[in-house]
Short mmCIF file of C-alpha atoms in Angstrom, two decimals:
data_model
loop_
_atom_site.label_atom_id
_atom_site.label_comp_id
_atom_site.label_asym_id
_atom_site.label_seq_id
_atom_site.Cartn_x
_atom_site.Cartn_y
_atom_site.Cartn_z
CA UNK A 1 3.89 -15.50 11.80
CA UNK A 2 0.20 -14.80 11.81
CA UNK A 3 -0.39 -17.09 8.86
CA UNK A 4 0.64 -20.20 10.77
CA UNK A 5 -0.21 -19.31 14.38
CA UNK A 6 -3.24 -20.94 15.88
CA UNK A 7 -6.16 -18.61 16.39
CA UNK A 8 -7.98 -18.77 19.73
CA UNK A 9 -11.57 -19.87 19.48
CA UNK A 10 -14.31 -17.35 20.17
CA UNK A 11 -18.07 -17.92 20.44
CA UNK A 12 -19.07 -15.70 17.49
CA UNK A 13 -17.38 -16.85 14.26
CA UNK A 14 -15.57 -19.58 16.17
CA UNK A 15 -12.48 -21.13 14.68
CA UNK A 16 -11.31 -24.60 15.59
CA UNK A 17 -8.34 -24.48 18.00
CA UNK A 18 -6.10 -26.22 15.47
CA UNK A 19 -7.13 -23.90 12.63
CA UNK A 20 -4.68 -21.23 11.45
CA UNK A 21 -5.43 -17.73 10.23
CA UNK A 22 -4.72 -18.92 6.69
CA UNK A 23 -7.24 -21.75 7.16
CA UNK A 24 -9.80 -19.15 8.23
CA UNK A 25 -9.10 -17.05 5.12
CA UNK A 26 -9.41 -20.06 2.83
CA UNK A 27 -12.73 -20.98 4.48
CA UNK A 28 -13.96 -17.42 3.99
CA UNK A 29 -12.94 -17.61 0.32
CA UNK A 30 -14.98 -20.77 -0.18
CA UNK A 31 -18.06 -18.96 1.18
CA UNK A 32 -17.30 -15.94 -1.02
CA UNK A 33 -16.81 -18.09 -4.13
CA UNK A 34 -20.09 -19.94 -3.50
CA UNK A 35 -22.06 -16.72 -4.17
CA UNK A 36 -19.53 -14.99 -6.44
CA UNK A 37 -20.74 -13.65 -9.77
CA UNK A 38 -18.17 -12.60 -12.35
CA UNK A 39 -18.57 -8.81 -12.65
CA UNK A 40 -17.30 -8.97 -16.22
CA UNK A 41 -14.82 -6.17 -15.66
CA UNK A 42 -11.71 -5.30 -17.56
CA UNK A 43 -8.39 -4.98 -15.70
CA UNK A 44 -8.31 -1.29 -16.65
CA UNK A 45 -9.48 0.86 -13.74
CA UNK A 46 -12.66 2.77 -14.53
CA UNK A 47 -11.37 6.01 -12.96
CA UNK A 48 -7.93 5.70 -14.60
CA UNK A 49 -6.22 6.22 -11.24
CA UNK A 50 -3.59 4.32 -9.28
CA UNK A 51 -3.46 4.73 -5.50
CA UNK A 52 -0.17 4.10 -3.70
CA UNK A 53 -0.64 3.69 0.04
CA UNK A 54 0.74 2.16 3.19
CA UNK A 55 -0.16 -1.44 3.98
CA UNK A 56 -1.36 -0.42 7.48
CA UNK A 57 -4.43 -2.46 8.40
CA UNK A 58 -6.25 0.67 9.64
CA UNK A 59 -6.53 2.08 6.10
CA UNK A 60 -9.68 0.96 4.31
CA UNK A 61 -8.89 2.78 1.08
CA UNK A 62 -12.03 1.91 -0.83
CA UNK A 63 -14.27 3.14 1.97
CA UNK A 64 -12.14 6.21 2.73
CA UNK A 65 -12.07 7.30 -0.93
CA UNK A 66 -15.57 6.23 -1.95
CA UNK A 67 -14.23 3.67 -4.40
CA UNK A 68 -15.95 0.63 -5.84
CA UNK A 69 -14.47 -2.58 -7.21
CA UNK A 70 -12.83 -1.80 -10.54
CA UNK A 71 -12.36 1.93 -9.94
CA UNK A 72 -8.60 1.99 -9.33
CA UNK A 73 -5.34 0.14 -9.07
CA UNK A 74 -4.16 -0.11 -5.48
CA UNK A 75 -0.45 -0.51 -4.74
CA UNK A 76 0.47 -0.98 -1.08
CA UNK A 77 3.66 -1.45 0.88
CA UNK A 78 5.18 -0.52 4.23
CA UNK A 79 4.92 3.27 4.43
CA UNK A 80 3.39 3.73 0.99
CA UNK A 81 6.92 4.45 -0.16
CA UNK A 82 7.63 4.90 -3.87
CA UNK A 83 10.21 2.17 -4.38
CA UNK A 84 11.52 0.69 -7.63
CA UNK A 85 8.78 -1.94 -7.42
CA UNK A 86 6.11 0.75 -7.03
CA UNK A 87 7.51 2.48 -10.13
CA UNK A 88 7.33 -0.89 -11.91
CA UNK A 89 3.68 -1.30 -10.94
CA UNK A 90 2.80 2.29 -11.86
CA UNK A 91 4.53 1.89 -15.22
CA UNK A 92 2.46 -1.20 -16.01
CA UNK A 93 -0.65 0.55 -14.69
CA UNK A 94 -0.10 3.55 -16.98
CA UNK A 95 1.43 2.07 -20.09
CA UNK A 96 -0.53 -1.19 -20.30
CA UNK A 97 -3.73 -0.47 -18.39
CA UNK A 98 -4.55 3.18 -19.02
CA UNK A 99 -4.18 4.99 -15.70
CA UNK A 100 -3.43 8.70 -15.90
CA UNK A 101 -3.53 9.90 -12.27
CA UNK A 102 -1.57 8.86 -9.18
CA UNK A 103 -2.72 9.41 -5.60
CA UNK A 104 -0.15 8.85 -2.85
CA UNK A 105 -1.39 8.23 0.68
CA UNK A 106 0.76 8.07 3.81
CA UNK A 107 -0.80 8.24 7.27
CA UNK A 108 -0.38 9.45 10.82
CA UNK A 109 1.19 7.07 13.30
CA UNK A 110 3.07 5.06 10.68
CA UNK A 111 5.36 2.32 11.95
CA UNK A 112 8.14 3.50 9.62
CA UNK A 113 8.44 6.65 11.74
CA UNK A 114 9.81 4.52 14.59
CA UNK A 115 12.30 2.48 12.54
CA UNK A 116 15.73 3.33 11.20
CA UNK A 117 18.04 1.75 8.69
CA UNK A 118 19.55 -0.07 11.72
CA UNK A 119 16.66 -2.48 11.17
CA UNK A 120 18.56 -3.83 8.14
CA UNK A 121 21.75 -4.14 10.16
CA UNK A 122 19.91 -6.04 12.90
CA UNK A 123 18.45 -8.40 10.29
CA UNK A 124 21.89 -8.98 8.83
CA UNK A 125 23.26 -9.85 12.27
CA UNK A 126 20.35 -12.20 12.91
CA UNK A 127 20.18 -14.08 9.60
CA UNK A 128 23.69 -13.59 8.22
CA UNK A 129 22.61 -11.78 5.06
CA UNK A 130 22.03 -8.08 4.47
CA UNK A 131 18.66 -7.30 2.87
CA UNK A 132 18.96 -5.85 -0.64
CA UNK A 133 16.16 -3.40 0.10
CA UNK A 134 16.15 -0.20 2.11
CA UNK A 135 13.80 0.23 5.05
CA UNK A 136 12.84 3.70 3.76
CA UNK A 137 12.11 4.85 7.32
CA UNK A 138 11.21 8.50 7.83
CA UNK A 139 10.68 11.00 10.63
CA UNK A 140 8.52 13.56 8.80
CA UNK A 141 5.49 12.08 7.06
CA UNK A 142 4.82 15.23 5.02
CA UNK A 143 8.38 15.34 3.71
CA UNK A 144 8.17 11.67 2.81
CA UNK A 145 4.98 12.33 0.82
CA UNK A 146 6.83 15.13 -1.02
CA UNK A 147 9.73 12.78 -1.75
CA UNK A 148 7.31 10.14 -3.05
CA UNK A 149 5.60 12.68 -5.33
CA UNK A 150 9.01 13.74 -6.65
CA UNK A 151 10.02 10.13 -7.36
CA UNK A 152 6.84 9.62 -9.40
CA UNK A 153 7.15 12.93 -11.25
CA UNK A 154 10.76 12.31 -12.25
CA UNK A 155 10.52 8.67 -13.27
CA UNK A 156 11.47 8.28 -16.93
CA UNK A 157 9.18 5.25 -17.19
CA UNK A 158 5.95 7.05 -16.36
CA UNK A 159 4.16 8.94 -19.12
CA UNK A 160 1.46 10.66 -17.05
CA UNK A 161 3.08 12.76 -14.35
CA UNK A 162 0.95 15.91 -14.39
CA UNK A 163 -1.75 14.61 -12.01
CA UNK A 164 0.27 13.37 -9.03
CA UNK A 165 -1.15 14.31 -5.63
CA UNK A 166 -0.08 13.32 -2.14
CA UNK A 167 -1.98 13.10 1.12
CA UNK A 168 -1.66 12.16 4.77
CA UNK A 169 -4.56 10.11 6.12
CA UNK A 170 -5.35 10.80 9.78
CA UNK A 171 -6.02 7.41 11.39
CA UNK A 172 -8.03 9.01 14.22
CA UNK A 173 -10.37 11.19 12.12
CA UNK A 174 -10.39 9.42 8.75
CA UNK A 175 -9.63 12.70 6.95
CA UNK A 176 -7.11 13.21 4.17
CA UNK A 177 -4.83 16.25 4.30
CA UNK A 178 -3.27 17.24 1.00
CA UNK A 179 0.47 17.90 0.97
CA UNK A 180 1.89 20.76 -1.07
CA UNK A 181 4.60 19.25 -3.30
CA UNK A 182 7.02 22.17 -2.81
#
């Protein structure tokens, strides 16, 4: 795992050979906290929007969407798939924290396009227990965005389903392409 593997030292921003990635992150947090000033914000997003996106490290959502701290709720997972837990988070976001819009963002070159549900079977063979979750792999990113929009629109728990829009982010150009829900 990357959180416990030793990080090689490099001249610029050098990390001690015995230091882990987690150690580096904790050190960075100490530096951040030393100059941190409480922005005095509420947990309610200023723009009343929740963004559901893939966890892919190439997606800098705030920069790509022109967002500032406090503008939105960001919910990320592998593939940006609308799972039961995403519905849970969106429900809390809407009902308790005032969001009214949902933006769904998948992207080109997603790792879920190369997986299948056999991944679960392989895990079961390796560890002796079948995962309770689905991989939610897909072959057609646009169709998966449509499916995600449909899951949000039809959830009985969500009260604001009229402003649900889905996009594919191109990891080579940085552009969003809107997906027609039909």
